[in-house]
PDB file of C-alpha atoms in Angstrom:
ATOM      1  CA  UNK A 225      35.880-185.587-124.512  1.00  0.00           C
ATOM      2  CA  UNK A 226      34.358-187.126-121.395  1.00  0.00           C
ATOM      3  CA  UNK A 227      33.966-183.690-119.816  1.00  0.00           C
ATOM      4  CA  UNK A 228      32.089-182.415-122.872  1.00  0.00           C
ATOM      5  CA  UNK A 229      29.757-185.408-122.746  1.00  0.00           C
ATOM      6  CA  UNK A 230      29.119-184.846-119.052  1.00  0.00           C
ATOM      7  CA  UNK A 231      28.359-181.145-119.615  1.00  0.00           C
ATOM      8  CA  UNK A 232      25.990-181.991-122.458  1.00  0.00           C
ATOM      9  CA  UNK A 233      24.287-184.607-120.266  1.00  0.00           C
ATOM     10  CA  UNK A 234      23.909-182.210-117.330  1.00  0.00           C
ATOM     11  CA  UNK A 235      22.591-179.489-119.654  1.00  0.00           C
ATOM     12  CA  UNK A 236      20.000-181.876-121.085  1.00  0.00           C
ATOM     13  CA  UNK A 237      18.854-182.920-117.593  1.00  0.00           C
ATOM     14  CA  UNK A 238      18.534-179.277-116.515  1.00  0.00           C
ATOM     15  CA  UNK A 239      16.550-178.495-119.683  1.00  0.00           C
ATOM     16  CA  UNK A 240      14.172-181.408-119.102  1.00  0.00           C
ATOM     17  CA  UNK A 241      13.658-180.393-115.470  1.00  0.00           C
ATOM     18  CA  UNK A 242      12.873-176.809-116.510  1.00  0.00           C
ATOM     19  CA  UNK A 243      10.444-178.060-119.163  1.00  0.00           C
ATOM     20  CA  UNK A 244       8.763-180.363-116.632  1.00  0.00           C
ATOM     21  CA  UNK A 245       8.468-177.492-114.151  1.00  0.00           C
ATOM     22  CA  UNK A 246       6.874-175.264-116.807  1.00  0.00           C
ATOM     23  CA  UNK A 247       4.340-177.963-117.726  1.00  0.00           C
ATOM     24  CA  UNK A 248       3.406-178.519-114.071  1.00  0.00           C
ATOM     25  CA  UNK A 249       3.009-174.763-113.551  1.00  0.00           C
ATOM     26  CA  UNK A 250       0.752-174.491-116.591  1.00  0.00           C
ATOM     27  CA  UNK A 251      -1.366-177.418-115.385  1.00  0.00           C
ATOM     28  CA  UNK A 252      -1.782-175.717-112.019  1.00  0.00           C
ATOM     29  CA  UNK A 253      -2.934-172.502-113.689  1.00  0.00           C
ATOM     30  CA  UNK A 254      -5.591-174.279-115.736  1.00  0.00           C
TER      31      UNK A 254
END
């Protein structure tokens, strides 16, 4: 159970980082 929570947490962090990177890239383009 704890492992599943940790994986979900890590996945969420990675997703947020990717989203943040995409937003920054778009802002640099415009």
